Amino acid sequence: MNWNTLLFGVFPYIALTLAVAVTAYRMAYRPFSISAQSSQLLEQKRLFFGSIAMHWGLVLVLLGHLLALLIPKGLLLWNAVPLRLYLLEITGLGLGLWALVGTYVLLARRVSVARVRAASTSMDYVVLVVIFVSVLSGVLTALFYRYGSYWFPAVMTPYLWSILTLQPRPELIADLPFWIQLHVFNFWVFLAVFPFSRLVHIITVPLGYVVRPWQIVIWVRKLAR
């Protein structure tokens, strides 16, 4: 077994197993450990700008990756017109840079603000560093190996589907440049650390609030004599 098979054929299943098993364990046996643990009261200004940039930038970029995974032929059809290809590439790069700046702001905030630093855990830093490396490697990939939306469906989509269908094809990653390999491997690292972090709260969407009965809150105050 070589390093390519270990990193891109075996490790993905370790990461997926941890993501599912540990998340399920925390939800079932340690539900009170699932919390955003917001530090907004400790520092608000940098949190606002960094959080908005990182979250929206990442969400939109991940949606683009998801579209390439689910409808690769549709993406190639869109890119058949050069103007649309350039527009998609510029938009993706802009969102990546936006997310990179936001992640840097949040990481610098945890290091430089004493009150936030005192309330931070080691996992908080690990997650931010992993996200920063992921976004940075993605931005460098977009700069050095352009038109990723064109070659992603031909290379990455088959690889990801091979992992999901339990027929791994790590050889698809073997000849890719370093920054692309780092970007792919870092994604699996993120999945592995995800269930151990506060980020796990994003999957506990309170859907019950939509269908639960109305609650009436009555304030009772004693009148001062």
GROMACS .gro file of C-alpha atoms in nm:
model
  225
    1MET     CA    1   0.000   0.000   0.000
    2ASN     CA    2   0.149   0.334  -0.106
    3TRP     CA    3   0.088   0.681   0.038
    4ASN     CA    4  -0.159   0.776  -0.233
    5THR     CA    5  -0.380   0.477  -0.152
    6LEU     CA    6  -0.353   0.544   0.221
    7LEU     CA    7  -0.435   0.915   0.201
    8PHE     CA    8  -0.701   0.910  -0.070
    9GLY     CA    9  -0.833   0.554  -0.057
   10VAL     CA   10  -0.828   0.453   0.311
   11PHE     CA   11  -0.830   0.775   0.512
   12PRO     CA   12  -1.156   0.902   0.355
   13TYR     CA   13  -1.343   0.608   0.509
   14ILE     CA   14  -1.182   0.672   0.848
   15ALA     CA   15  -1.294   1.036   0.823
   16LEU     CA   16  -1.647   0.944   0.715
   17THR     CA   17  -1.679   0.686   0.994
   18LEU     CA   18  -1.568   0.937   1.256
   19ALA     CA   19  -1.801   1.204   1.117
   20VAL     CA   20  -2.105   0.976   1.137
   21ALA     CA   21  -2.029   0.770   1.448
   22VAL     CA   22  -1.901   1.046   1.678
   23THR     CA   23  -2.174   1.287   1.572
   24ALA     CA   24  -2.442   1.024   1.640
   25TYR     CA   25  -2.283   0.946   1.980
   26ARG     CA   26  -2.280   1.312   2.083
   27MET     CA   27  -2.640   1.362   1.975
   28ALA     CA   28  -2.758   1.051   2.160
   29TYR     CA   29  -2.549   1.052   2.477
   30ARG     CA   30  -2.405   1.402   2.510
   31PRO     CA   31  -2.668   1.636   2.363
   32PHE     CA   32  -2.572   1.922   2.595
   33SER     CA   33  -2.220   1.921   2.447
   34ILE     CA   34  -2.364   2.033   2.113
   35SER     CA   35  -2.358   2.410   2.121
   36ALA     CA   36  -2.229   2.698   1.911
   37GLN     CA   37  -2.062   2.840   2.225
   38SER     CA   38  -2.080   3.187   2.077
   39SER     CA   39  -1.811   3.436   2.181
   40GLN     CA   40  -2.011   3.735   2.059
   41LEU     CA   41  -2.031   3.886   2.408
   42LEU     CA   42  -1.652   3.878   2.433
   43GLU     CA   43  -1.586   4.062   2.106
   44GLN     CA   44  -1.839   4.154   1.841
   45LYS     CA   45  -1.697   4.373   1.565
   46ARG     CA   46  -1.435   4.138   1.419
   47LEU     CA   47  -1.661   3.840   1.480
   48PHE     CA   48  -1.933   3.997   1.265
   49PHE     CA   49  -1.712   4.074   0.966
   50GLY     CA   50  -1.511   3.752   0.986
   51SER     CA   51  -1.810   3.526   1.042
   52ILE     CA   52  -2.018   3.674   0.759
   53ALA     CA   53  -1.730   3.647   0.512
   54MET     CA   54  -1.624   3.296   0.609
   55HIS     CA   55  -1.971   3.142   0.637
   56TRP     CA   56  -2.127   3.288   0.322
   57GLY     CA   57  -1.810   3.243   0.117
   58LEU     CA   58  -1.777   2.878   0.220
   59VAL     CA   59  -2.146   2.798   0.180
   60LEU     CA   60  -2.162   2.935  -0.175
   61VAL     CA   61  -1.835   2.767  -0.278
   62LEU     CA   62  -1.951   2.434  -0.132
   63LEU     CA   63  -2.279   2.466  -0.322
   64GLY     CA   64  -2.074   2.500  -0.640
   65HIS     CA   65  -1.879   2.185  -0.551
   66LEU     CA   66  -2.205   2.004  -0.479
   67LEU     CA   67  -2.349   2.101  -0.817
   68ALA     CA   68  -2.036   1.968  -0.986
   69LEU     CA   69  -2.082   1.641  -0.796
   70LEU     CA   70  -2.454   1.598  -0.866
   71ILE     CA   71  -2.493   1.743  -1.217
   72PRO     CA   72  -2.148   1.740  -1.382
   73LYS     CA   73  -2.294   1.732  -1.735
   74GLY     CA   74  -2.502   2.039  -1.660
   75LEU     CA   75  -2.192   2.223  -1.540
   76LEU     CA   76  -2.002   2.128  -1.855
   77LEU     CA   77  -2.295   2.245  -2.064
   78TRP     CA   78  -2.289   2.580  -1.883
   79ASN     CA   79  -1.913   2.610  -1.943
   80ALA     CA   80  -1.956   2.544  -2.316
   81VAL     CA   81  -1.996   2.920  -2.360
   82PRO     CA   82  -1.661   3.092  -2.276
   83LEU     CA   83  -1.825   3.399  -2.124
   84ARG     CA   84  -2.022   3.185  -1.878
   85LEU     CA   85  -1.707   2.986  -1.794
   86TYR     CA   86  -1.514   3.307  -1.716
   87LEU     CA   87  -1.803   3.442  -1.511
   88LEU     CA   88  -1.822   3.123  -1.304
   89GLU     CA   89  -1.447   3.110  -1.249
   90ILE     CA   90  -1.423   3.476  -1.143
   91THR     CA   91  -1.720   3.438  -0.910
   92GLY     CA   92  -1.575   3.125  -0.750
   93LEU     CA   93  -1.236   3.289  -0.700
   94GLY     CA   94  -1.397   3.598  -0.550
   95LEU     CA   95  -1.599   3.390  -0.305
   96GLY     CA   96  -1.287   3.192  -0.213
   97LEU     CA   97  -1.091   3.509  -0.141
   98TRP     CA   98  -1.384   3.642   0.063
   99ALA     CA   99  -1.392   3.324   0.271
  100LEU     CA  100  -1.013   3.331   0.310
  101VAL     CA  101  -1.019   3.685   0.450
  102GLY     CA  102  -1.304   3.594   0.685
  103THR     CA  103  -1.124   3.285   0.815
  104TYR     CA  104  -0.806   3.485   0.872
  105VAL     CA  105  -1.000   3.749   1.066
  106LEU     CA  106  -1.158   3.485   1.290
  107LEU     CA  107  -0.825   3.308   1.347
  108ALA     CA  108  -0.644   3.634   1.425
  109ARG     CA  109  -0.929   3.733   1.656
  110ARG     CA  110  -0.891   3.417   1.864
  111VAL     CA  111  -0.518   3.471   1.894
  112SER     CA  112  -0.509   3.847   1.958
  113VAL     CA  113  -0.818   3.915   2.174
  114ALA     CA  114  -0.738   3.809   2.529
  115ARG     CA  115  -1.095   3.737   2.638
  116VAL     CA  116  -1.167   3.528   2.330
  117ARG     CA  117  -0.835   3.347   2.366
  118ALA     CA  118  -0.916   3.258   2.727
  119ALA     CA  119  -1.250   3.105   2.622
  120SER     CA  120  -1.106   2.912   2.326
  121THR     CA  121  -1.021   2.543   2.318
  122SER     CA  122  -0.750   2.364   2.123
  123MET     CA  123  -1.015   2.227   1.886
  124ASP     CA  124  -1.127   2.582   1.803
  125TYR     CA  125  -0.781   2.657   1.668
  126VAL     CA  126  -0.753   2.322   1.489
  127VAL     CA  127  -1.081   2.377   1.305
  128LEU     CA  128  -0.994   2.731   1.198
  129VAL     CA  129  -0.648   2.624   1.078
  130VAL     CA  130  -0.797   2.332   0.882
  131ILE     CA  131  -1.056   2.562   0.723
  132PHE     CA  132  -0.789   2.822   0.645
  133VAL     CA  133  -0.567   2.562   0.476
  134SER     CA  134  -0.864   2.430   0.281
  135VAL     CA  135  -0.966   2.773   0.153
  136LEU     CA  136  -0.605   2.877   0.084
  137SER     CA  137  -0.530   2.562  -0.116
  138GLY     CA  138  -0.858   2.609  -0.303
  139VAL     CA  139  -0.771   2.968  -0.394
  140LEU     CA  140  -0.419   2.868  -0.505
  141THR     CA  141  -0.568   2.587  -0.714
  142ALA     CA  142  -0.801   2.837  -0.880
  143LEU     CA  143  -0.506   3.070  -0.953
  144PHE     CA  144  -0.246   2.817  -1.070
  145TYR     CA  145  -0.470   2.555  -1.234
  146ARG     CA  146  -0.747   2.757  -1.387
  147TYR     CA  147  -1.086   2.648  -1.512
  148GLY     CA  148  -1.142   2.408  -1.224
  149SER     CA  149  -1.514   2.408  -1.299
  150TYR     CA  150  -1.420   2.250  -1.631
  151TRP     CA  151  -1.183   1.973  -1.515
  152PHE     CA  152  -1.353   1.908  -1.178
  153PRO     CA  153  -1.639   1.703  -1.332
  154ALA     CA  154  -1.387   1.494  -1.527
  155VAL     CA  155  -1.149   1.417  -1.238
  156MET     CA  156  -1.291   1.497  -0.895
  157THR     CA  157  -1.651   1.394  -0.954
  158PRO     CA  158  -1.556   1.032  -1.048
  159TYR     CA  159  -1.319   1.017  -0.751
  160LEU     CA  160  -1.579   1.136  -0.499
  161TRP     CA  161  -1.844   0.901  -0.638
  162SER     CA  162  -1.596   0.614  -0.617
  163ILE     CA  163  -1.556   0.686  -0.244
  164LEU     CA  164  -1.931   0.714  -0.185
  165THR     CA  165  -2.006   0.391  -0.377
  166LEU     CA  166  -1.736   0.200  -0.184
  167GLN     CA  167  -1.526   0.149  -0.495
  168PRO     CA  168  -1.235   0.385  -0.422
  169ARG     CA  169  -1.018   0.502  -0.710
  170PRO     CA  170  -0.729   0.688  -0.542
  171GLU     CA  171  -0.528   0.660  -0.863
  172LEU     CA  172  -0.736   0.950  -0.997
  173ILE     CA  173  -0.560   1.178  -0.746
  174ALA     CA  174  -0.208   1.036  -0.785
  175ASP     CA  175  -0.092   1.259  -1.069
  176LEU     CA  176  -0.261   1.581  -0.962
  177PRO     CA  177  -0.048   1.881  -0.852
  178PHE     CA  178   0.042   1.927  -0.486
  179TRP     CA  179  -0.207   2.206  -0.410
  180ILE     CA  180  -0.499   2.005  -0.546
  181GLN     CA  181  -0.394   1.697  -0.349
  182LEU     CA  182  -0.362   1.909  -0.035
  183HIS     CA  183  -0.708   2.055  -0.097
  184VAL     CA  184  -0.863   1.708  -0.132
  185PHE     CA  185  -0.681   1.559   0.168
  186ASN     CA  186  -0.764   1.859   0.384
  187PHE     CA  187  -1.132   1.805   0.309
  188TRP     CA  188  -1.112   1.457   0.462
  189VAL     CA  189  -0.920   1.600   0.759
  190PHE     CA  190  -1.201   1.849   0.810
  191LEU     CA  191  -1.459   1.567   0.814
  192ALA     CA  192  -1.249   1.377   1.069
  193VAL     CA  193  -1.225   1.667   1.316
  194PHE     CA  194  -1.576   1.800   1.251
  195PRO     CA  195  -1.763   1.579   1.505
  196PHE     CA  196  -1.518   1.670   1.782
  197SER     CA  197  -1.570   2.044   1.738
  198ARG     CA  198  -1.843   2.296   1.810
  199LEU     CA  199  -1.925   2.295   1.438
  200VAL     CA  200  -2.134   1.984   1.491
  201HIS     CA  201  -2.417   2.212   1.603
  202ILE     CA  202  -2.489   2.306   1.240
  203ILE     CA  203  -2.658   1.970   1.175
  204THR     CA  204  -2.892   2.002   1.473
  205VAL     CA  205  -3.139   2.230   1.299
  206PRO     CA  206  -3.441   2.278   1.531
  207LEU     CA  207  -3.703   2.165   1.278
  208GLY     CA  208  -3.941   2.085   1.562
  209TYR     CA  209  -4.004   2.456   1.607
  210VAL     CA  210  -4.188   2.458   1.274
  211VAL     CA  211  -4.458   2.209   1.379
  212ARG     CA  212  -4.475   2.246   1.755
  213PRO     CA  213  -4.788   2.403   1.914
  214TRP     CA  214  -4.796   2.773   1.988
  215GLN     CA  215  -4.663   2.874   2.326
  216ILE     CA  216  -4.799   3.174   2.509
  217VAL     CA  217  -4.559   3.352   2.743
  218ILE     CA  218  -4.721   3.557   3.018
  219TRP     CA  219  -4.511   3.801   3.214
  220VAL     CA  220  -4.610   3.834   3.578
  221ARG     CA  221  -4.489   4.147   3.751
  222LYS     CA  222  -4.570   4.266   4.098
  223LEU     CA  223  -4.688   4.623   4.102
  224ALA     CA  224  -4.484   4.845   4.326
  225ARG     CA  225  -4.684   4.998   4.606
   0.00000   0.00000   0.00000
